[in-house]
Amino acid sequence: MLRAVARQSPHASRTVPSSVRAATSVGLHKGRRASSVAAFNWEDPLAASELFTEEELAIQDTARQYCQERLQPRVLEAYRNEDYDRKILLEMGEIGLLGASIQGYECAGASTVASGLITKEVERVDSGYRSGMSVQSSLAMTGIYEFGTQEQKDRFLPELAKGKLLGCFGLTEPNHGSDPGSMETVAREHPTKKGYYALSGTKTWITNSPISDLLLVWAKLESTGKIKGFLVERSQCPPGTLETPAIKNKTALRASITGMIQLDDCPVPVENMLPEVEGLTGPFTCLNSARLGISFGVTGALEDALSRARAYALERKQFKGNPLAKYQLIQKKLADAATDAAYGTLAATQVARLKDAGKATPEMISMVKRQNCDRALANARVLQEVFGGNATSDEYHIGRHVANLFVTQTYEGQSDIHSLILGRAITGIQAFV
Amino acid sequence: MLRAVARQSPHASRTVPSSVRAATSVGLHKGRRASSVAAFNWEDPLAASELFTEEELAIQDTARQYCQERLQPRVLEAYRNEDYDRKILLEMGEIGLLGASIQGYECAGASTVASGLITKEVERVDSGYRSGMSVQSSLAMTGIYEFGTQEQKDRFLPELAKGKLLGCFGLTEPNHGSDPGSMETVAREHPTKKGYYALSGTKTWITNSPISDLLLVWAKLESTGKIKGFLVERSQCPPGTLETPAIKNKTALRASITGMIQLDDCPVPVENMLPEVEGLTGPFTCLNSARLGISFGVTGALEDALSRARAYALERKQFKGNPLAKYQLIQKKLADAATDAAYGTLAATQVARLKDAGKATPEMISMVKRQNCDRALANARVLQEVFGGNATSDEYHIGRHVANLFVTQTYEGQSDIHSLILGRAITGIQAFV
Amino acid sequence: MLRAVARQSPHASRTVPSSVRAATSVGLHKGRRASSVAAFNWEDPLAASELFTEEELAIQDTARQYCQERLQPRVLEAYRNEDYDRKILLEMGEIGLLGASIQGYECAGASTVASGLITKEVERVDSGYRSGMSVQSSLAMTGIYEFGTQEQKDRFLPELAKGKLLGCFGLTEPNHGSDPGSMETVAREHPTKKGYYALSGTKTWITNSPISDLLLVWAKLESTGKIKGFLVERSQCPPGTLETPAIKNKTALRASITGMIQLDDCPVPVENMLPEVEGLTGPFTCLNSARLGISFGVTGALEDALSRARAYALERKQFKGNPLAKYQLIQKKLADAATDAAYGTLAATQVARLKDAGKATPEMISMVKRQNCDRALANARVLQEVFGGNATSDEYHIGRHVANLFVTQTYEGQSDIHSLILGRAITGIQAFV
Amino acid sequence: MLRAVARQSPHASRTVPSSVRAATSVGLHKGRRASSVAAFNWEDPLAASELFTEEELAIQDTARQYCQERLQPRVLEAYRNEDYDRKILLEMGEIGLLGASIQGYECAGASTVASGLITKEVERVDSGYRSGMSVQSSLAMTGIYEFGTQEQKDRFLPELAKGKLLGCFGLTEPNHGSDPGSMETVAREHPTKKGYYALSGTKTWITNSPISDLLLVWAKLESTGKIKGFLVERSQCPPGTLETPAIKNKTALRASITGMIQLDDCPVPVENMLPEVEGLTGPFTCLNSARLGISFGVTGALEDALSRARAYALERKQFKGNPLAKYQLIQKKLADAATDAAYGTLAATQVARLKDAGKATPEMISMVKRQNCDRALANARVLQEVFGGNATSDEYHIGRHVANLFVTQTYEGQSDIHSLILGRAITGIQAFV
């Protein structure tokens, strides 16, 4: 279904994987739509599904089926052991979940909304799994698609779309989290290899870096002082010029793999520099794509938290055999979470539609990224209370969502930073000090 | 414009008032739409206006112009003196703002979204003015339109639409606020007047009751014990059978007039009973219409609070001449308010669209009524902090919005009650104790 | 009782008014203490009364009796009509409530805790009444007591203590709320009157200014540029040099009177300048005294709000005849309010004890002023929800408390300003921009 | 120092360990007190230390030194690996930290405040370490001390005090978290062993159960249906009658060990039943002791979170080289946390003093347990934001505190349950449904 959507793309039409077709023919979404007529559905309280096309709903169903059947069963062990299975990206590639909104290059060419719904289904299982996918789709692939040469696109995008090539995105540095403009990584003319730049510097908190084949690294070009993007191919790096140690013992997102990128005069051919962009426009374009995806994704995690809290509250009985669900204090928690998930979905959908119409702005994305992450986290924490002491058992999954969602609030623009971006847009005055 | 929208209605087409035509030709909305392309507009951060039709935008502009030019200048004195000018409803009727979503009967026949946008513009000035209008449009007119006989409709709706006849809605009783099913007002066969019911009982917190000509009163029919609606015509009531004393010294909504309805064997002709409905379905249908209007309205009040806080923060300087707007703590308040106003507008619009498609449910309306009122109130209170001590001056208007918005949170379903309605919808268990 | 406490003061011992003796002999506090042994008292949940001396409890009882018997009955009309009865300060003076912690000069010489308890009892009735008293006691009298000459003290303090002379405190200017160091009011050598300064400038939001006899005005001495305090005697001011117009139509604190101070070359004799202080130390010392009083006072308002909400919740029945008090959502509101009132009382008491031991710092006062005002306001707003629509009637008093408490959060240091004062104390870095 | 405090106890006086003497002679607290005179100390903003005796301060210093020197270095690995070192209780026993407020039986006989300060210092390192200690001191030892026979006390308390015998407390069952009165574990006359009861049932979420030597298990006596306490000695249990499997993969409190207690006709001699108590009074007395300890403890965790956030904010620079500590949004987070920690400490101290005076009630303990846990958790979560993405590294410790503090909010009375306990105390109506 996903790639079939890209009817106009000859690349895509040849490669619709059979698994997608099967999933689509199941037509899960049809029943859902029919039942939404004038009935309240607590899983979609404001009937956001009415805003989606049949194709988008089909894509969501495909993604949901994969996620629930293939990802959900392995997340518990993966999280416990900080163990990310790189085959996941291959599986996602097979059914067309990667780079889904890109036209051509064996990508699905779906709408931004469809892409957001995929994100939501993956994050319904785990924010870490979604992070792994976002990095591939929104950061690495978007960077190449938007700013790469035709040759770069032809060479890398199809393999990235299939999950055969793993990408990552090196922007954040140890001393420059919210302020990438101060980055220290530098690209200078290679002292010995003609036609090559030499990259030196350190990036950190880079999702997928330890397993990436293709690293999109942002560095300051020494000759101009301007930030440029470089496609670092691990297989071409001489020993000692590229290290990507994993960061272990994370307190969250343990089902994704995170690491550093250490570059020491790493040679990168001139033709691997992204030509079409300079300064922070490049990374910010990619980040905006990812942020919009996050604003969809976290509503999936919140909906899963709500669904689990509801089930627990209905099953768990205290005091004269009443289920917890009968308590006013519990009902309010559920009502609040359902409301914020529904509002967040509508807002993300609106911005995605605007994006496809060429009318979205970065501030809009700041707004939905900030709000949806903040509310998902706040509500997940409140829902955690429903589980009482049992929340401490990882088998209820709520602790994992809570820990993960904190990270979504901080990465790709910490919440306060987005507040100040919005404040600047509202007042015309910047207050970053 | 408004009534012109109802092209299909012969009643309406004859009566488009010239003031509306003039307002529409100004075309305020056109500039607004053009500028929304890929630019961030802090007054419409998520470009909700993209969801509105040209007609809806034109109606909003007409309403906005009237409200800003005619209502805004008198609200300060009205609020100070608890003085509601009944000519306001006449003016609103002249330009077609009353019962705007009703088809025929000299009403505009506009969409529910258009009706919501009118509400929003009125409440941008004052929640009390909006209350006065809601009672006329959503409660009195909707009740007759949905449940009245053809004769009742023909006789009352056009006059109500013009604001020549003032209506009110008598449901709440002194001892039964959140639980109208326990009402004590009763209608029995009149002991002496054949073909008449005798109504006895007391209603309270009834907007417009002291100035109403036509009172839609809900009472239990003695013979069946079921709740029915009665159209009480003040001019037909013998002395001593109907009193509507005003409630004074209110702490909020002082620009609207509120009172009681005291019925003492008040004779009401049998043909003034609404035939088509029994039980709480009648009043709840009206309330749902009003609640959806409120969910639009409060975003108007919040946007006005935001606009005033922003202007104050830009103008007011402290510490080395910096405007307050430069302070991070101020910017966060503005960003939060803008976000909640934008989200609330999207959600109310979604439910209004669903309503016109026959797909809205009462729980959806509970959700947007609760959330939009809660968030408008919470944000207005935070914005009030921006004004510091000056908030104590009523000329800054913020104190008025804060006081008013508290009432919106409590009337037509107090927030906690809506939480429990949602909780019941989510869990299947009712927890009203 | 109050003045009797000051046993060491010959001034005081002569003037114990009989009304105080009578009040004390009633011994209300004794029952209270006895019952606090190992029983939970929802009005004093953490038994703060155990921290008070017998004398302090007696003073609190005296104050409470006066406030409940004499102030409570007139507050409703006063608030409605913005009408402050200046006799109130005379009454307070008669029983020794003014300047109660000052030693000598016919003041009670009580502890800072006792003074705080008086404040609490007055604000239990109304924050405006407490404001009127705070200005007299903490601002005007403290200023003279701490920084005046012996002659100034002898001349003014006894009359101020009796409430025969009304004082006020002129610091805030129209353009300098949170930043008094930028004040524009100036004192220069009088051009024509030898031995006089000429004061010119405007102060605003000055409690009691329209009825004050003695105005403590802070102005920059032209010759040095340093801030100094001046005692302006209204009776000595030539026509046209001093105007104190009232500010009307306030949205809160309507039971107190507020105004401006407009000085136009107003002549003030050299001997009316406070000699012992220069710069912001003077006003800040007074403000710190007042702020500590506020931190006690607002817990009184909150306790009254709680008491009224509890009574309403017990009496009001909805759904099957259950009182609101049976609902979990209501009980949580009450529990939260009781907790914050109790915590706030303990914290204010601790700082008051430290002050009497010479160990209190301004940052401590910022902490308790900020927190107690913020929590009193937040909880009062939540308690307001208990009343539903009835909160709109001023006869339930809750709306008045809510409106008043907002002002306490903004005056004498807006909450955010105190946050930054604390932030500076914690980090060593100032962030006022 | 600790045991030396118990001057009246001949047992204690013989056993003051040298390590305590050394710690005391260092006199850390003296410098602290001296500097608190009229200076603001961000680590003790309201000078709570002024409320403590020299002895209490000395005990706190001893505990702090042990915790920082011996516990802090091992917590990271312990938490990562869910590995609790049972030697910790032995070490704590050596320096007198266990059962510190018990008189005699080789316990320190210190005040409840002193005991609370020990708790605070342990939880400053980790809530799990504190949990392990609380179970030993407040639950197991308090149970025996309050309700045991002289023989039980003599036999068990000294060994428990030294940490040579490890205790636990078996109350919670899998289906009865907040409602222990519905427990299913039963004690009946042993079918074959005369003079023995046979205990059967399952307890869960029991801290220390897998390593306990002495298990205080609450069970319903079959003959009366009343709850009684039983001292189960592991060494005396025949194979198959007692199992205590550990619960692994916890999402929090991973530095403590938690497990189940599975009893299958486990024989317990009649003389091991606690004779002096019946019903829930027994476990609730123990829980109240533990809860008061928790209310001190969590302020320690919060203070540590604050201290770490402050240090990070001062060191971390973004945007033009400014430290995060210069940002208003950061300063507010620090100010809020400092305030709540200070208020919580005062309130816990007040209740501890009341307890020693015989004036504390369970509701007071509910209040401080609920509030201090809620505020510690809420603030720790906000402080976590200061660290941005780095919070995801466990080496910053903040993620651990956040995860732990959630559990403190849920165990020994989930926050909402305490709200309803307080609501009942305030209204006289119970609302547990």
Coordinates of C-alpha atoms in Angstrom, one line a residue, chain C residues 83-266:
Chain C
D83 CA -15.8 51.9 50.4
Y84 CA -13.1 51.8 53.1
D85 CA -14.2 53.0 56.5
R86 CA -11.2 54.8 58.0
K87 CA -12.6 54.2 61.5
I88 CA -11.4 50.7 61.1
L89 CA -7.8 51.8 61.7
L90 CA -9.0 53.7 64.8
E91 CA -10.7 50.5 66.1
M92 CA -7.6 48.5 65.4
G93 CA -5.6 51.1 67.2
E94 CA -7.8 51.0 70.2
I95 CA -7.2 47.3 70.8
G96 CA -3.5 47.5 69.9
L97 CA -3.3 45.8 66.6
L98 CA -1.2 48.4 64.9
G99 CA 2.5 48.3 64.9
A100 CA 2.2 45.4 67.3
S101 CA 5.8 44.3 67.2
I102 CA 7.2 47.7 67.9
Q103 CA 8.7 48.2 71.3
G104 CA 7.5 51.3 73.1
Y105 CA 5.6 54.3 71.7
E106 CA 2.4 52.9 73.0
C107 CA 2.8 49.8 70.8
A108 CA 2.2 46.3 72.0
G109 CA 5.8 45.1 71.7
A110 CA 4.7 41.7 70.8
S111 CA 6.7 39.1 68.9
T112 CA 6.9 39.0 65.1
V113 CA 4.8 35.8 65.3
A114 CA 2.1 37.6 67.3
S115 CA 2.1 40.3 64.7
G116 CA 1.8 37.8 62.0
L117 CA -1.1 36.1 63.7
I118 CA -2.9 39.5 63.8
T119 CA -2.3 39.8 60.1
K120 CA -3.7 36.4 59.5
E121 CA -6.9 37.1 61.4
V122 CA -7.5 40.3 59.5
E123 CA -6.9 38.7 56.2
R124 CA -9.1 35.8 57.1
V125 CA -11.8 38.5 56.6
D126 CA -10.3 40.3 53.7
S127 CA -7.0 41.0 52.1
G128 CA -7.9 44.6 51.6
Y129 CA -8.5 45.1 55.3
R130 CA -5.1 43.5 55.9
S131 CA -3.5 45.8 53.3
G132 CA -4.9 48.8 55.0
M133 CA -3.4 47.6 58.3
S134 CA -0.1 46.5 56.8
V135 CA 0.5 49.9 55.3
Q136 CA 0.0 51.5 58.6
S137 CA 2.0 49.0 60.7
S138 CA 4.7 47.5 58.5
L139 CA 5.3 50.3 56.0
A140 CA 4.7 53.6 57.7
M141 CA 5.4 52.8 61.3
T142 CA 8.3 50.5 60.6
G143 CA 9.9 53.1 58.4
I144 CA 9.8 55.7 61.1
Y145 CA 10.7 53.2 63.9
E146 CA 13.7 51.9 62.0
F147 CA 15.1 55.0 60.4
G148 CA 13.5 58.0 62.1
T149 CA 14.9 60.5 64.6
Q150 CA 13.9 60.2 68.2
E151 CA 11.8 63.3 67.7
Q152 CA 10.1 61.8 64.6
K153 CA 9.3 58.6 66.6
D154 CA 8.0 60.4 69.6
R155 CA 5.9 62.7 67.5
F156 CA 4.3 60.2 65.1
L157 CA 4.4 56.7 66.4
P158 CA 2.0 56.9 69.3
E159 CA -0.6 58.6 67.1
L160 CA -0.1 56.1 64.3
A161 CA -0.4 53.2 66.9
K162 CA -3.7 54.5 68.0
G163 CA -5.0 54.9 64.4
K164 CA -5.6 58.6 65.0
L165 CA -3.0 59.4 62.4
L166 CA -3.2 57.5 59.1
G167 CA -0.1 56.7 57.3
C168 CA 0.8 55.5 53.8
F169 CA 3.9 54.5 51.9
G170 CA 4.8 56.1 48.6
L171 CA 7.3 54.0 46.7
T172 CA 5.8 52.6 43.5
E173 CA 5.7 54.9 40.5
P174 CA 3.6 54.5 37.3
N175 CA 6.5 53.3 35.2
H176 CA 8.5 51.5 37.8
G177 CA 6.7 48.7 39.5
S178 CA 9.2 45.9 40.1
D179 CA 12.2 48.3 39.8
P180 CA 11.9 51.1 42.3
G181 CA 15.5 52.0 41.9
S182 CA 14.6 53.8 38.7
M183 CA 12.1 56.1 40.5
E184 CA 11.7 59.6 39.0
T185 CA 10.3 61.4 42.1
V186 CA 12.9 63.9 43.2
A187 CA 13.5 66.1 46.2
R188 CA 15.5 69.2 45.8
E189 CA 16.3 72.2 47.9
H190 CA 13.1 74.3 47.9
P191 CA 13.6 77.3 45.6
T192 CA 11.9 79.7 48.0
K193 CA 11.3 78.1 51.5
K194 CA 14.5 77.9 53.5
G195 CA 14.9 74.6 55.4
Y196 CA 12.6 72.8 53.1
Y197 CA 12.8 70.3 50.4
A198 CA 10.6 70.5 47.4
L199 CA 9.2 67.1 46.3
S200 CA 7.9 66.5 42.8
G201 CA 6.7 63.3 41.2
T202 CA 4.0 60.7 41.1
K203 CA 3.4 57.6 43.1
T204 CA 0.6 55.1 42.2
W205 CA -1.2 52.1 43.7
I206 CA -0.7 53.5 47.1
T207 CA -2.9 51.9 49.7
N208 CA -4.6 54.5 51.9
S209 CA -3.1 57.5 50.2
P210 CA -6.4 59.3 49.7
I211 CA -7.1 59.3 53.4
S212 CA -3.6 59.5 54.8
D213 CA -2.5 62.3 57.1
L214 CA 1.2 61.3 57.0
L215 CA 2.7 60.1 53.8
L216 CA 6.1 58.4 53.8
V217 CA 7.4 59.2 50.4
W218 CA 10.6 57.9 48.9
A219 CA 12.4 60.3 46.5
K220 CA 15.8 60.8 45.0
L221 CA 17.7 63.6 46.6
E222 CA 18.7 65.7 43.7
S223 CA 22.0 66.7 45.3
T224 CA 23.2 63.1 45.7
G225 CA 21.0 61.0 43.4
K226 CA 20.4 58.7 46.4
I227 CA 16.9 57.6 47.6
K228 CA 15.7 59.1 50.8
G229 CA 12.5 58.9 52.8
F230 CA 10.4 62.0 53.6
L231 CA 7.5 62.4 56.0
V232 CA 4.9 64.5 54.2
E233 CA 2.3 65.9 56.5
R234 CA -0.8 66.6 54.5
S235 CA -2.0 69.4 56.9
Q236 CA 1.2 71.3 56.2
C237 CA 1.0 71.1 52.4
P238 CA 0.0 74.3 50.5
P239 CA -2.9 73.8 48.1
G240 CA -1.9 72.4 44.8
T241 CA 1.3 70.8 46.0
L242 CA -0.2 67.4 47.1
E243 CA -3.0 65.5 45.5
T244 CA -4.0 62.0 46.4
P245 CA -6.8 61.0 44.0
A246 CA -8.4 57.6 44.6
I247 CA -8.1 54.8 42.0
K248 CA -11.6 53.5 41.4
N249 CA -13.2 50.5 39.7
K250 CA -10.6 48.1 41.0
T251 CA -11.0 44.5 40.2
A252 CA -9.9 43.4 43.6
L253 CA -9.0 44.7 47.1
R254 CA -12.1 46.8 46.8
A255 CA -12.5 47.0 50.6
S256 CA -9.3 49.0 50.8
I257 CA -8.7 52.4 49.4
T258 CA -6.0 52.9 46.9
G259 CA -4.8 56.1 45.2
M260 CA -2.0 58.1 43.7
I261 CA 0.3 60.6 45.3
Q262 CA 1.0 63.6 43.1
L263 CA 3.6 66.0 44.4
D264 CA 4.3 69.3 42.7
D265 CA 7.1 71.2 44.4
C266 CA 5.5 70.1 47.7

